[in-house]
C-alpha cells in the first residue's frame, strides 16, 4: 500500500481498476469533447466548465483558454452557499507538467483555493489533448504507487 500525493491510500491494483473505470467512462463520452453534464452554451461562445483535476481538466489547460481561479472566502449566512472570489486570465496552451503544477493547489486545505473553473471557446483542441492527458496521468499515478 502506498500513500499518494493527495493523501489517499491505494494499492497498485486499485489504481489500475480506477484507471480502467475512468477509461470506460471516457469512451462512453468519446464523441463529446467536453463533459456535457456541466457544459453550457453562451450566445457568444461555446464554453465548458471543468471543476476537477481529472484528465479532461488537464486536457483543457493543455489546450489553453480563459482560466478563472476561485477561492472560498466564507459561507452566506442566509443560504449557506459558499461565497467565492477570484480572478481570471487568458492562458496559452500548457505542457502536461505545467498543467499538473497549475492544479497542485487542489491539495491545499479546503477554502484556500477551492474551485477551479476553466472557460474556453476552443473545444476541438481540448478533444485532441484528452488522450495525451489521460496517458500522462495514468503513468504518473502508477509511478506514485511504486
GROMACS .gro file of C-alpha atoms in nm:
model
  146
    1UNK     CA    1   0.000   0.000   0.000
    2UNK     CA    2   0.120   0.348  -0.083
    3UNK     CA    3   0.021   0.693   0.035
    4UNK     CA    4  -0.046   0.904  -0.272
    5UNK     CA    5   0.017   1.275  -0.307
    6UNK     CA    6  -0.347   1.362  -0.243
    7UNK     CA    7  -0.333   1.176   0.089
    8UNK     CA    8  -0.533   0.871  -0.018
    9UNK     CA    9  -0.414   0.515   0.028
   10UNK     CA   10  -0.443   0.267  -0.258
   11UNK     CA   11  -0.277  -0.044  -0.395
   12UNK     CA   12  -0.146  -0.063  -0.748
   13UNK     CA   13  -0.441  -0.291  -0.835
   14UNK     CA   14  -0.687  -0.031  -0.707
   15UNK     CA   15  -0.516   0.235  -0.916
   16UNK     CA   16  -0.538   0.018  -1.226
   17UNK     CA   17  -0.907  -0.054  -1.156
   18UNK     CA   18  -0.969   0.319  -1.108
   19UNK     CA   19  -0.796   0.397  -1.436
   20UNK     CA   20  -0.999   0.124  -1.613
   21UNK     CA   21  -1.323   0.281  -1.482
   22UNK     CA   22  -1.207   0.625  -1.595
   23UNK     CA   23  -1.112   0.484  -1.935
   24UNK     CA   24  -1.457   0.324  -1.977
   25UNK     CA   25  -1.630   0.648  -1.875
   26UNK     CA   26  -1.419   0.843  -2.123
   27UNK     CA   27  -1.500   0.601  -2.406
   28UNK     CA   28  -1.871   0.642  -2.332
   29UNK     CA   29  -1.831   1.019  -2.377
   30UNK     CA   30  -1.584   0.996  -2.668
   31UNK     CA   31  -1.798   1.185  -2.923
   32UNK     CA   32  -1.834   1.479  -2.683
   33UNK     CA   33  -1.515   1.685  -2.637
   34UNK     CA   34  -1.632   1.819  -2.301
   35UNK     CA   35  -1.828   1.692  -2.004
   36UNK     CA   36  -2.181   1.755  -2.132
   37UNK     CA   37  -2.326   1.743  -1.780
   38UNK     CA   38  -2.156   2.071  -1.691
   39UNK     CA   39  -2.103   2.230  -2.032
   40UNK     CA   40  -2.322   2.519  -2.132
   41UNK     CA   41  -2.392   2.728  -2.439
   42UNK     CA   42  -2.330   3.100  -2.433
   43UNK     CA   43  -2.457   3.337  -2.703
   44UNK     CA   44  -2.101   3.443  -2.785
   45UNK     CA   45  -1.908   3.119  -2.747
   46UNK     CA   46  -1.919   2.751  -2.674
   47UNK     CA   47  -1.775   2.705  -2.328
   48UNK     CA   48  -1.702   2.431  -2.082
   49UNK     CA   49  -1.683   2.447  -1.705
   50UNK     CA   50  -1.438   2.199  -1.561
   51UNK     CA   51  -1.428   2.155  -1.186
   52UNK     CA   52  -1.195   1.859  -1.127
   53UNK     CA   53  -0.826   1.796  -1.197
   54UNK     CA   54  -0.919   1.485  -1.397
   55UNK     CA   55  -0.777   1.426  -1.747
   56UNK     CA   56  -1.047   1.644  -1.904
   57UNK     CA   57  -0.941   1.935  -1.684
   58UNK     CA   58  -0.572   1.885  -1.758
   59UNK     CA   59  -0.654   1.850  -2.129
   60UNK     CA   60  -0.842   2.180  -2.116
   61UNK     CA   61  -0.539   2.351  -1.963
   62UNK     CA   62  -0.316   2.191  -2.226
   63UNK     CA   63  -0.542   2.340  -2.493
   64UNK     CA   64  -0.528   2.690  -2.343
   65UNK     CA   65  -0.814   2.926  -2.270
   66UNK     CA   66  -0.952   3.158  -2.006
   67UNK     CA   67  -0.883   3.032  -1.657
   68UNK     CA   68  -1.060   3.163  -1.351
   69UNK     CA   69  -0.920   3.067  -1.013
   70UNK     CA   70  -1.176   3.099  -0.737
   71UNK     CA   71  -1.137   3.058  -0.364
   72UNK     CA   72  -1.399   3.022  -0.094
   73UNK     CA   73  -1.391   3.314   0.150
   74UNK     CA   74  -1.682   3.201   0.368
   75UNK     CA   75  -2.046   3.098   0.369
   76UNK     CA   76  -2.354   3.307   0.301
   77UNK     CA   77  -2.534   3.338   0.638
   78UNK     CA   78  -2.879   3.314   0.477
   79UNK     CA   79  -2.844   3.043   0.212
   80UNK     CA   80  -2.536   2.864   0.345
   81UNK     CA   81  -2.385   2.868  -0.007
   82UNK     CA   82  -2.011   2.931  -0.034
   83UNK     CA   83  -1.905   3.289  -0.106
   84UNK     CA   84  -1.639   3.287  -0.377
   85UNK     CA   85  -1.390   3.543  -0.501
   86UNK     CA   86  -1.142   3.508  -0.780
   87UNK     CA   87  -0.970   3.644  -1.084
   88UNK     CA   88  -0.916   3.523  -1.435
   89UNK     CA   89  -0.655   3.538  -1.702
   90UNK     CA   90  -0.615   3.423  -2.060
   91UNK     CA   91  -0.356   3.148  -2.071
   92UNK     CA   92  -0.178   2.986  -2.361
   93UNK     CA   93  -0.150   2.610  -2.406
   94UNK     CA   94   0.049   2.439  -2.127
   95UNK     CA   95   0.260   2.127  -2.120
   96UNK     CA   96   0.126   1.838  -1.913
   97UNK     CA   97   0.373   1.914  -1.631
   98UNK     CA   98   0.271   2.279  -1.624
   99UNK     CA   99  -0.098   2.183  -1.611
  100UNK     CA  100  -0.036   1.945  -1.321
  101UNK     CA  101   0.162   2.213  -1.136
  102UNK     CA  102  -0.118   2.462  -1.202
  103UNK     CA  103  -0.374   2.239  -1.030
  104UNK     CA  104  -0.141   2.135  -0.748
  105UNK     CA  105  -0.317   2.384  -0.518
  106UNK     CA  106  -0.610   2.140  -0.517
  107UNK     CA  107  -0.421   1.958  -0.241
  108UNK     CA  108  -0.430   2.266  -0.016
  109UNK     CA  109  -0.670   2.280   0.281
  110UNK     CA  110  -1.038   2.350   0.194
  111UNK     CA  111  -1.109   2.718   0.142
  112UNK     CA  112  -0.761   2.806   0.019
  113UNK     CA  113  -0.840   2.762  -0.348
  114UNK     CA  114  -1.147   2.555  -0.355
  115UNK     CA  115  -1.285   2.562  -0.709
  116UNK     CA  116  -1.115   2.590  -1.042
  117UNK     CA  117  -1.326   2.690  -1.338
  118UNK     CA  118  -1.194   2.699  -1.691
  119UNK     CA  119  -1.376   2.854  -1.984
  120UNK     CA  120  -1.259   2.807  -2.339
  121UNK     CA  121  -1.404   2.856  -2.684
  122UNK     CA  122  -1.156   2.616  -2.842
  123UNK     CA  123  -1.318   2.280  -2.764
  124UNK     CA  124  -1.171   2.086  -3.060
  125UNK     CA  125  -0.822   2.141  -2.919
  126UNK     CA  126  -0.936   2.006  -2.583
  127UNK     CA  127  -1.064   1.693  -2.754
  128UNK     CA  128  -0.723   1.645  -2.912
  129UNK     CA  129  -0.545   1.680  -2.577
  130UNK     CA  130  -0.760   1.440  -2.372
  131UNK     CA  131  -0.586   1.120  -2.483
  132UNK     CA  132  -0.244   1.267  -2.413
  133UNK     CA  133  -0.352   1.389  -2.070
  134UNK     CA  134  -0.507   1.053  -1.980
  135UNK     CA  135  -0.186   0.868  -2.070
  136UNK     CA  136   0.034   1.107  -1.874
  137UNK     CA  137  -0.197   1.089  -1.572
  138UNK     CA  138  -0.205   0.710  -1.573
  139UNK     CA  139   0.175   0.694  -1.592
  140UNK     CA  140   0.209   0.949  -1.311
  141UNK     CA  141  -0.034   0.764  -1.082
  142UNK     CA  142   0.135   0.428  -1.139
  143UNK     CA  143   0.476   0.586  -1.077
  144UNK     CA  144   0.346   0.734  -0.748
  145UNK     CA  145   0.219   0.390  -0.645
  146UNK     CA  146   0.555   0.215  -0.690
   0.00000   0.00000   0.00000
